[in-house]
PDB file of C-alpha atoms in Angstrom:
ATOM      1  CA  MET A   1       0.000   0.000   0.000  1.00 52.00           C
ATOM      2  CA  GLN A   2       1.441   3.365  -0.970  1.00 57.00           C
ATOM      3  CA  PHE A   3       0.789   6.535   1.014  1.00 58.00           C
ATOM      4  CA  ASN A   4      -1.219   9.105  -0.861  1.00 61.00           C
ATOM      5  CA  PRO A   5      -1.784  12.453   0.898  1.00 62.00           C
ATOM      6  CA  ASN A   6      -4.740  13.102  -1.406  1.00 57.00           C
ATOM      7  CA  TRP A   7      -6.872  10.201  -0.117  1.00 58.00           C
ATOM      8  CA  GLU A   8     -10.340  11.429   0.674  1.00 64.00           C
ATOM      9  CA  LYS A   9     -11.855  10.823   4.091  1.00 64.00           C
ATOM     10  CA  GLY A  10     -13.398   7.360   4.081  1.00 62.00           C
ATOM     11  CA  LYS A  11     -11.553   6.331   0.900  1.00 66.00           C
ATOM     12  CA  PHE A  12      -8.470   4.838   2.597  1.00 65.00           C
ATOM     13  CA  PRO A  13      -7.642   1.398   1.162  1.00 67.00           C
ATOM     14  CA  THR A  14      -8.159  -1.194   3.880  1.00 70.00           C
ATOM     15  CA  ASP A  15      -6.916  -4.388   2.231  1.00 74.00           C
ATOM     16  CA  ASP A  16      -3.589  -4.207   4.064  1.00 71.00           C
ATOM     17  CA  VAL A  17      -4.935  -2.983   7.408  1.00 74.00           C
ATOM     18  CA  HIS A  18      -5.669  -5.328  10.310  1.00 74.00           C
ATOM     19  CA  ILE A  19      -6.833  -4.440  13.794  1.00 74.00           C
ATOM     20  CA  GLY A  20      -7.854  -7.216  16.127  1.00 72.00           C
ATOM     21  CA  PRO A  21      -8.532  -7.588  19.818  1.00 67.00           C
ATOM     22  CA  SER A  22      -6.870 -10.269  21.844  1.00 72.00           C
ATOM     23  CA  ASP A  23      -8.362 -12.460  24.492  1.00 75.00           C
ATOM     24  CA  HIS A  24      -7.955 -11.655  28.161  1.00 77.00           C
ATOM     25  CA  VAL A  25      -4.316 -12.157  29.170  1.00 83.00           C
ATOM     26  CA  PRO A  26      -4.271 -12.767  32.954  1.00 88.00           C
ATOM     27  CA  TRP A  27      -0.593 -11.944  33.528  1.00 91.00           C
ATOM     28  CA  LEU A  28      -1.046  -8.462  32.025  1.00 89.00           C
ATOM     29  CA  GLU A  29      -3.363  -7.659  34.941  1.00 90.00           C
ATOM     30  CA  ASP A  30      -4.528  -4.041  34.462  1.00 89.00           C
ATOM     31  CA  ARG A  31      -2.164  -3.312  31.576  1.00 90.00           C
ATOM     32  CA  LYS A  32      -2.986  -3.265  27.894  1.00 88.00           C
ATOM     33  CA  TRP A  33      -0.454  -3.586  25.107  1.00 88.00           C
ATOM     34  CA  ALA A  34      -0.844  -2.606  21.484  1.00 87.00           C
ATOM     35  CA  TYR A  35       1.656  -3.420  18.774  1.00 88.00           C
ATOM     36  CA  ILE A  36       1.613  -1.209  15.706  1.00 89.00           C
ATOM     37  CA  ARG A  37       3.605  -2.000  12.574  1.00 89.00           C
ATOM     38  CA  LEU A  38       3.809   0.222   9.516  1.00 86.00           C
ATOM     39  CA  GLU A  39       5.409  -1.008   6.319  1.00 86.00           C
ATOM     40  CA  GLY A  40       6.128   1.144   3.316  1.00 85.00           C
ATOM     41  CA  THR A  41       8.771   2.490   1.026  1.00 86.00           C
ATOM     42  CA  SER A  42      10.794   5.664   1.092  1.00 88.00           C
ATOM     43  CA  TRP A  43      12.694   7.567  -1.553  1.00 89.00           C
ATOM     44  CA  GLY A  44      14.167   5.297  -4.184  1.00 91.00           C
ATOM     45  CA  ASP A  45      11.619   2.601  -3.330  1.00 88.00           C
ATOM     46  CA  GLN A  46      13.676   1.575  -0.287  1.00 93.00           C
ATOM     47  CA  PRO A  47      11.818  -0.438   2.389  1.00 93.00           C
ATOM     48  CA  LEU A  48      10.735   1.526   5.447  1.00 93.00           C
ATOM     49  CA  ASN A  49       9.347  -0.253   8.518  1.00 94.00           C
ATOM     50  CA  VAL A  50       8.209   1.233  11.828  1.00 94.00           C
ATOM     51  CA  GLU A  51       7.278  -0.846  14.877  1.00 95.00           C
ATOM     52  CA  LEU A  52       5.723   0.629  18.003  1.00 95.00           C
ATOM     53  CA  LYS A  53       4.603  -0.888  21.282  1.00 93.00           C
ATOM     54  CA  LEU A  54       2.063   1.070  23.324  1.00 91.00           C
ATOM     55  CA  GLU A  55       1.617  -0.017  26.941  1.00 92.00           C
ATOM     56  CA  VAL A  56      -0.981   1.607  29.194  1.00 90.00           C
ATOM     57  CA  GLU A  57      -2.696   0.989  32.495  1.00 90.00           C
ATOM     58  CA  ASP A  58      -6.191   0.031  31.385  1.00 85.00           C
ATOM     59  CA  SER A  59      -8.529   1.152  34.176  1.00 86.00           C
ATOM     60  CA  PRO A  60      -7.754   4.911  34.006  1.00 88.00           C
ATOM     61  CA  ASN A  61      -8.423   4.754  30.266  1.00 81.00           C
ATOM     62  CA  SER A  62     -11.966   3.627  31.075  1.00 84.00           C
ATOM     63  CA  ALA A  63     -12.722   6.550  33.391  1.00 89.00           C
ATOM     64  CA  GLY A  64     -13.778   8.939  30.626  1.00 90.00           C
ATOM     65  CA  VAL A  65     -16.061   6.335  29.079  1.00 91.00           C
ATOM     66  CA  ALA A  66     -17.603   5.558  32.481  1.00 93.00           C
ATOM     67  CA  ILE A  67     -18.232   9.256  33.169  1.00 95.00           C
ATOM     68  CA  ASP A  68     -19.901   9.737  29.772  1.00 94.00           C
ATOM     69  CA  ALA A  69     -22.058   6.635  30.342  1.00 95.00           C
ATOM     70  CA  ILE A  70     -23.113   8.049  33.731  1.00 96.00           C
ATOM     71  CA  ARG A  71     -23.925  11.390  32.083  1.00 94.00           C
ATOM     72  CA  SER A  72     -26.102   9.547  29.550  1.00 94.00           C
ATOM     73  CA  ALA A  73     -27.885   7.736  32.383  1.00 94.00           C
ATOM     74  CA  LYS A  74     -28.563  11.082  34.086  1.00 95.00           C
ATOM     75  CA  ILE A  75     -29.973  12.523  30.854  1.00 93.00           C
ATOM     76  CA  ALA A  76     -32.231   9.469  30.562  1.00 93.00           C
ATOM     77  CA  LEU A  77     -33.328   9.804  34.195  1.00 94.00           C
ATOM     78  CA  ASP A  78     -34.145  13.496  33.718  1.00 93.00           C
ATOM     79  CA  LYS A  79     -36.201  12.666  30.611  1.00 91.00           C
ATOM     80  CA  GLY A  80     -38.047   9.753  32.233  1.00 91.00           C
ATOM     81  CA  VAL A  81     -36.384   7.224  29.956  1.00 89.00           C
ATOM     82  CA  SER A  82     -36.003   3.629  31.118  1.00 88.00           C
ATOM     83  CA  GLY A  83     -34.448   0.494  29.734  1.00 90.00           C
ATOM     84  CA  ALA A  84     -31.329   0.214  27.638  1.00 91.00           C
ATOM     85  CA  ILE A  85     -30.163   3.523  26.243  1.00 93.00           C
ATOM     86  CA  GLU A  86     -29.242   2.137  22.845  1.00 93.00           C
ATOM     87  CA  PRO A  87     -27.234   5.117  21.519  1.00 94.00           C
ATOM     88  CA  ALA A  88     -25.121   5.303  24.687  1.00 94.00           C
ATOM     89  CA  SER A  89     -24.749   1.524  24.844  1.00 95.00           C
ATOM     90  CA  ALA A  90     -23.635   1.391  21.212  1.00 95.00           C
ATOM     91  CA  TYR A  91     -21.031   4.111  21.744  1.00 95.00           C
ATOM     92  CA  PHE A  92     -19.694   3.305  25.220  1.00 94.00           C
ATOM     93  CA  MET A  93     -20.102  -0.459  25.741  1.00 91.00           C
ATOM     94  CA  LYS A  94     -18.353  -3.502  24.273  1.00 86.00           C
ATOM     95  CA  SER A  95     -21.521  -5.592  23.811  1.00 89.00           C
ATOM     96  CA  PRO A  96     -24.474  -3.240  23.245  1.00 93.00           C
ATOM     97  CA  PRO A  97     -27.998  -4.491  22.491  1.00 94.00           C
ATOM     98  CA  ILE A  98     -27.677  -2.888  19.044  1.00 94.00           C
ATOM     99  CA  GLN A  99     -24.249  -2.613  17.414  1.00 93.00           C
ATOM    100  CA  MET A 100     -23.494   0.571  15.450  1.00 93.00           C
ATOM    101  CA  ARG A 101     -20.477   1.932  13.615  1.00 92.00           C
ATOM    102  CA  ASP A 102     -18.543   4.291  15.904  1.00 91.00           C
ATOM    103  CA  ASP A 103     -19.348   7.422  13.904  1.00 92.00           C
ATOM    104  CA  ASP A 104     -23.067   6.531  13.772  1.00 94.00           C
ATOM    105  CA  ALA A 105     -23.126   5.740  17.507  1.00 94.00           C
ATOM    106  CA  ARG A 106     -21.411   9.039  18.320  1.00 94.00           C
ATOM    107  CA  ARG A 107     -24.042  10.950  16.325  1.00 94.00           C
ATOM    108  CA  ALA A 108     -26.815   8.950  18.006  1.00 95.00           C
ATOM    109  CA  VAL A 109     -25.450   9.790  21.478  1.00 94.00           C
ATOM    110  CA  GLN A 110     -25.286  13.471  20.561  1.00 95.00           C
ATOM    111  CA  ASP A 111     -28.864  13.341  19.219  1.00 94.00           C
ATOM    112  CA  PHE A 112     -29.972  11.654  22.453  1.00 94.00           C
ATOM    113  CA  ALA A 113     -28.239  14.321  24.557  1.00 91.00           C
ATOM    114  CA  ASP A 114     -29.882  17.009  22.405  1.00 92.00           C
ATOM    115  CA  GLY A 115     -33.361  15.678  23.160  1.00 85.00           C
ATOM    116  CA  ASN A 116     -34.097  12.911  20.668  1.00 80.00           C
ATOM    117  CA  ILE A 117     -35.026   9.961  22.896  1.00 70.00           C
ATOM    118  CA  SER A 118     -35.355   7.332  20.160  1.00 60.00           C
ATOM    119  CA  GLY A 119     -33.703   4.054  21.073  1.00 52.00           C
ATOM    120  CA  ALA A 120     -35.020   4.121  24.646  1.00 55.00           C
ATOM    121  CA  ASP A 121     -38.379   3.787  26.380  1.00 56.00           C
ATOM    122  CA  ALA A 122     -39.945   6.986  27.658  1.00 56.00           C
ATOM    123  CA  GLY A 123     -42.242   6.619  30.481  1.00 51.00           C
TER     124      GLY A 123
END
């Protein structure tokens, strides 16, 4: 795959891209590792490879998501909404009742926060 700075948003070729979760690894405890490898060519068609390891403590990374989920629950409570809040579940949770693409889920959460209560039971 060759880099092209003129690729349009959403038009990036994905044939050579792979992202996959791993299973739970007990000995990592509260750490999460990500390995990123980029392969390409530089001037003169010379191979260029970059490898990166990202290691983070996992639980603090979840704090922002938890706070936003709590905010969504408060919005639902204030609006008299009960049951699963599908937009928030789709955006913040790993196994929501209805799966959505991230960009669609983000829009749905914003719509919900703005007053559109579709995807939840009012009452």
